[in-house]
Amino acid sequence: QRKNPFSSDDRLASKPTHTQRGDPTYGRPPEGSRTEQRGKDAHSHVGKEVEELCLIIRRTGEVGEDGHVSVTFGQLFETYVTISNKVVGILLRARKHGLVHFEGEMLWQGKDDDVVITLL
């Protein structure tokens, strides 16, 4: 509608144009917008869930010879699922940040119950 010469909607004229790849603001919501704030809030919430997951691994796991705490996925799933149903997603996020290690790309309940998750 912004490019439509027949549009008389003044709200569209005041909106910023799309950014291009390489621009530091590309793919980001406008600064100070409600969308930006929702993104920050979501990031903070996920960070707290990752911290909680690490605490649960430390509490329920066993210290190995290398000094790292480890727990099987089955044991972690049974403990953590009562707290959050997003255990696999939070595990993937924790691995992305270098906080835990486990083999494989995805963990499935039942099939991967014996996979060891190590707290780094």
XYZ file of N, CA and C in Angstrom:
360
model
N 0.827 -1.195 0.000
C 0.000 0.000 0.000
C 0.869 1.257 0.000
N 2.084 1.167 0.558
C 2.962 2.325 0.613
C 3.313 2.790 -0.801
N 3.434 1.845 -1.741
C 3.795 2.184 -3.113
C 2.583 2.466 -3.987
N 1.402 2.207 -3.480
C 0.171 2.399 -4.239
C -0.130 3.898 -4.357
N -0.126 4.469 -5.581
C -0.377 5.917 -5.726
C -1.814 6.304 -5.388
N -2.712 5.336 -5.331
C -4.108 5.624 -5.027
C -4.436 5.499 -3.544
N -3.462 5.091 -2.753
C -3.687 4.938 -1.319
C -3.592 6.294 -0.647
N -4.553 6.565 0.210
C -4.531 7.847 0.923
C -4.304 7.622 2.417
N -3.785 6.459 2.764
C -3.557 6.138 4.169
C -2.262 6.810 4.633
N -2.365 7.854 5.438
C -1.200 8.612 5.899
C -0.334 7.811 6.868
N -0.912 6.815 7.535
C -0.130 6.006 8.469
C 0.987 5.273 7.746
N 0.751 4.861 6.520
C 1.738 4.096 5.773
C 2.920 4.961 5.351
N 2.684 6.217 5.099
C 3.754 7.102 4.643
C 4.783 7.346 5.738
N 4.377 7.265 6.993
C 5.299 7.543 8.088
C 6.125 6.320 8.503
N 5.789 5.144 7.995
C 6.530 3.943 8.365
C 7.889 3.916 7.671
N 8.903 3.419 8.344
C 10.223 3.355 7.723
C 10.234 2.331 6.586
N 11.124 2.538 5.641
C 11.243 1.599 4.534
C 12.012 0.371 5.009
N 11.933 -0.704 4.247
C 12.608 -1.939 4.611
C 14.117 -1.778 4.488
N 14.841 -2.398 5.381
C 16.300 -2.355 5.331
C 16.812 -3.467 4.425
N 18.038 -3.355 4.032
C 18.675 -4.333 3.155
C 19.667 -5.171 3.944
N 19.992 -6.349 3.432
C 21.002 -7.197 4.066
C 22.288 -6.402 4.223
N 22.959 -6.641 5.332
C 24.189 -5.914 5.611
C 23.960 -4.708 6.504
N 22.753 -4.180 6.504
C 22.405 -3.062 7.371
C 22.307 -3.592 8.799
N 22.900 -2.902 9.777
C 22.860 -3.400 11.167
C 21.447 -3.562 11.735
N 20.466 -2.868 11.170
C 19.095 -2.987 11.673
C 18.280 -4.012 10.894
N 18.917 -4.691 9.934
C 18.205 -5.676 9.114
C 17.694 -6.818 9.980
N 16.417 -7.153 9.853
C 15.824 -8.263 10.595
C 15.541 -7.943 12.047
N 15.601 -6.702 12.418
C 15.360 -6.283 13.797
C 14.146 -5.361 13.838
N 13.385 -5.435 14.927
C 12.238 -4.524 15.042
C 12.726 -3.095 15.287
N 11.917 -2.103 14.996
C 12.313 -0.708 15.239
C 12.658 -0.495 16.715
N 13.702 0.278 16.943
C 14.158 0.540 18.305
C 13.069 1.244 19.111
N 12.849 0.755 20.319
C 11.843 1.340 21.197
C 10.427 0.861 20.945
N 10.238 -0.053 19.992
C 8.889 -0.530 19.679
C 8.452 -1.604 20.671
N 7.153 -1.862 20.686
C 6.631 -2.917 21.552
C 7.151 -4.276 21.104
N 7.362 -4.449 19.811
C 7.899 -5.706 19.289
C 9.297 -5.942 19.839
N 10.118 -4.900 19.862
C 11.459 -5.028 20.417
C 11.390 -5.421 21.893
N 10.479 -4.811 22.642
C 10.351 -5.118 24.067
C 9.889 -6.553 24.284
N 8.940 -7.026 23.463
C 8.493 -8.423 23.584
C 9.649 -9.380 23.311
N 10.480 -9.066 22.340
C 11.639 -9.898 22.035
C 12.615 -9.946 23.195
N 12.870 -8.799 23.804
C 13.769 -8.746 24.969
C 13.196 -9.547 26.133
N 11.894 -9.416 26.357
C 11.248 -10.162 27.441
C 11.333 -11.665 27.201
N 11.101 -12.090 25.954
C 11.176 -13.517 25.622
C 12.589 -14.036 25.799
N 13.579 -13.276 25.374
C 14.982 -13.680 25.520
C 15.343 -13.847 26.996
N 14.886 -12.924 27.814
C 15.139 -12.992 29.254
C 14.473 -14.220 29.868
N 13.238 -14.507 29.453
C 12.506 -15.657 29.984
C 13.207 -16.967 29.635
N 13.641 -17.100 28.384
C 14.334 -18.321 27.959
C 15.654 -18.459 28.717
N 16.348 -17.355 28.925
C 17.597 -17.391 29.689
C 17.384 -17.920 31.099
N 16.287 -17.520 31.728
C 15.978 -18.009 33.077
C 15.666 -19.500 33.051
N 14.968 -19.970 32.002
C 14.669 -21.403 31.896
C 15.938 -22.220 31.689
N 16.885 -21.699 30.930
C 18.164 -22.391 30.723
C 18.907 -22.494 32.052
N 18.940 -21.406 32.819
C 19.575 -21.429 34.141
C 18.916 -22.472 35.040
N 17.588 -22.515 35.035
C 16.860 -23.478 35.857
C 17.181 -24.912 35.433
N 17.266 -25.156 34.131
C 17.617 -26.481 33.626
C 18.999 -26.898 34.117
N 19.957 -25.991 34.060
C 21.314 -26.300 34.525
C 21.314 -26.631 36.023
N 20.520 -25.910 36.797
C 20.425 -26.200 38.238
C 19.825 -27.586 38.484
N 18.833 -27.956 37.699
C 18.210 -29.272 37.848
C 19.196 -30.376 37.471
N 19.964 -30.162 36.405
C 20.985 -31.154 36.024
C 21.999 -31.302 37.150
N 22.437 -30.190 37.723
C 23.408 -30.227 38.815
C 22.826 -30.966 40.026
N 21.536 -30.749 40.300
C 20.898 -31.346 41.469
C 20.635 -32.847 41.288
N 20.226 -33.251 40.081
C 19.822 -34.648 39.868
C 20.931 -35.515 39.285
N 21.956 -34.894 38.706
C 23.011 -35.654 38.046
C 24.065 -36.168 39.002
N 25.020 -36.871 38.425
C 26.140 -37.419 39.193
C 27.439 -36.864 38.642
N 28.386 -36.599 39.532
C 29.684 -36.082 39.119
C 30.519 -37.228 38.573
N 31.046 -37.038 37.366
C 31.864 -38.058 36.731
C 33.326 -37.899 37.081
N 34.156 -38.789 36.527
C 35.592 -38.740 36.783
C 36.224 -37.446 36.282
N 35.649 -36.873 35.251
C 36.180 -35.631 34.686
C 35.729 -34.391 35.460
N 34.895 -34.591 36.475
C 34.420 -33.486 37.299
C 33.142 -32.838 36.809
N 32.652 -33.264 35.645
C 31.405 -32.715 35.100
C 30.214 -33.510 35.611
N 29.107 -32.821 35.797
C 27.872 -33.460 36.246
C 27.124 -33.970 35.020
N 26.666 -35.226 35.066
C 25.940 -35.831 33.952
C 24.648 -36.463 34.439
N 23.672 -36.505 33.526
C 22.379 -37.120 33.807
C 21.865 -37.695 32.494
N 21.082 -38.760 32.552
C 20.512 -39.293 31.319
C 19.286 -38.462 30.936
N 18.977 -38.478 29.645
C 17.831 -37.712 29.165
C 16.541 -38.205 29.809
N 16.410 -39.518 29.969
C 15.199 -40.067 30.580
C 14.988 -39.551 31.989
N 16.058 -39.545 32.770
C 15.964 -39.064 34.147
C 15.657 -37.559 34.161
N 16.331 -36.806 33.300
C 16.084 -35.367 33.236
C 14.661 -35.078 32.774
N 14.201 -35.825 31.792
C 12.848 -35.607 31.269
C 11.815 -35.828 32.364
N 11.958 -36.909 33.108
C 10.996 -37.200 34.182
C 11.003 -36.110 35.245
N 12.169 -35.571 35.551
C 12.270 -34.527 36.572
C 11.771 -33.188 36.044
N 12.216 -32.824 34.847
C 11.973 -31.477 34.335
C 10.592 -31.296 33.719
N 9.986 -32.380 33.219
C 8.698 -32.247 32.537
C 7.603 -31.752 33.486
N 7.769 -31.976 34.774
C 6.777 -31.455 35.715
C 6.908 -29.943 35.866
N 8.059 -29.405 35.499
C 8.297 -27.967 35.593
C 7.969 -27.284 34.270
N 8.412 -27.885 33.173
C 8.209 -27.282 31.862
C 8.092 -28.366 30.801
N 7.201 -28.175 29.857
C 7.036 -29.138 28.773
C 7.962 -28.826 27.601
N 8.852 -27.859 27.764
C 9.752 -27.442 26.696
C 11.179 -27.914 26.945
N 11.344 -29.053 27.617
C 12.670 -29.500 28.032
C 13.629 -29.658 26.854
N 13.195 -30.196 25.735
C 14.091 -30.417 24.596
C 14.523 -29.084 23.994
N 13.605 -28.162 23.832
C 13.952 -26.850 23.291
C 14.928 -26.100 24.183
N 14.722 -26.188 25.483
C 15.620 -25.526 26.421
C 16.984 -26.202 26.400
N 17.015 -27.541 26.270
C 18.296 -28.253 26.149
C 19.062 -27.797 24.903
N 18.355 -27.657 23.798
C 19.009 -27.212 22.559
C 19.575 -25.799 22.725
N 18.832 -24.934 23.382
C 19.313 -23.568 23.624
C 20.534 -23.589 24.553
N 20.492 -24.428 25.587
C 21.627 -24.520 26.509
C 22.868 -25.037 25.780
N 22.682 -25.988 24.856
C 23.822 -26.501 24.095
C 24.365 -25.420 23.164
N 23.487 -24.650 22.579
C 23.907 -23.566 21.689
C 24.805 -22.572 22.428
N 24.525 -22.350 23.702
C 25.309 -21.422 24.514
C 26.501 -22.093 25.202
N 26.733 -23.383 24.900
C 27.900 -24.076 25.442
C 27.777 -24.475 26.903
N 26.551 -24.616 27.394
C 26.343 -24.967 28.797
C 26.193 -26.465 29.021
N 25.706 -27.191 28.033
C 25.550 -28.646 28.139
C 26.048 -29.298 26.854
N 26.290 -30.613 26.948
C 26.702 -31.389 25.772
C 25.939 -32.704 25.766
N 25.487 -33.108 24.572
C 24.898 -34.427 24.375
C 25.049 -34.786 22.920
N 25.038 -36.079 22.632
C 25.194 -36.578 21.273
C 23.866 -36.469 20.525
N 23.946 -36.212 19.236
C 22.761 -36.146 18.390
C 22.236 -34.729 18.252
N 21.385 -34.556 17.241
C 20.811 -33.237 16.997
C 19.560 -32.992 17.826
N 18.757 -34.033 18.031
C 17.476 -33.904 18.718
C 17.332 -35.077 19.678
N 16.613 -34.872 20.752
C 16.354 -35.941 21.714
C 14.862 -36.251 21.719
N 14.546 -37.547 21.704
C 13.159 -37.999 21.670
C 12.869 -38.826 22.916
N 11.741 -38.553 23.546
C 11.336 -39.296 24.734
C 11.177 -40.765 24.364
N 11.693 -41.646 25.206
C 11.625 -43.085 24.970
C 12.816 -43.569 24.182
N 13.012 -43.051 22.996
C 14.099 -43.488 22.123
C 15.468 -43.073 22.663
N 15.585 -41.878 23.199
C 16.872 -41.339 23.643
C 16.992 -41.238 25.158
N 16.249 -42.058 25.891
C 16.277 -41.974 27.353
C 17.651 -42.255 27.944
N 18.514 -42.994 27.230
C 19.837 -43.344 27.763
C 20.942 -42.392 27.306
N 20.603 -41.376 26.535
C 21.600 -40.401 26.097
C 22.054 -39.587 27.305
N 23.374 -39.459 27.447
C 23.934 -38.738 28.588
C 24.042 -37.259 28.258
N 23.558 -36.429 29.160
C 23.646 -34.973 29.044
C 24.644 -34.511 30.089
N 25.664 -33.802 29.630
C 26.731 -33.361 30.531
C 26.661 -31.856 30.709
N 26.699 -31.417 31.954
C 26.715 -30.003 32.283
C 28.147 -29.507 32.164
N 28.356 -28.519 31.314
C 29.704 -27.988 31.113
C 29.934 -26.779 31.999
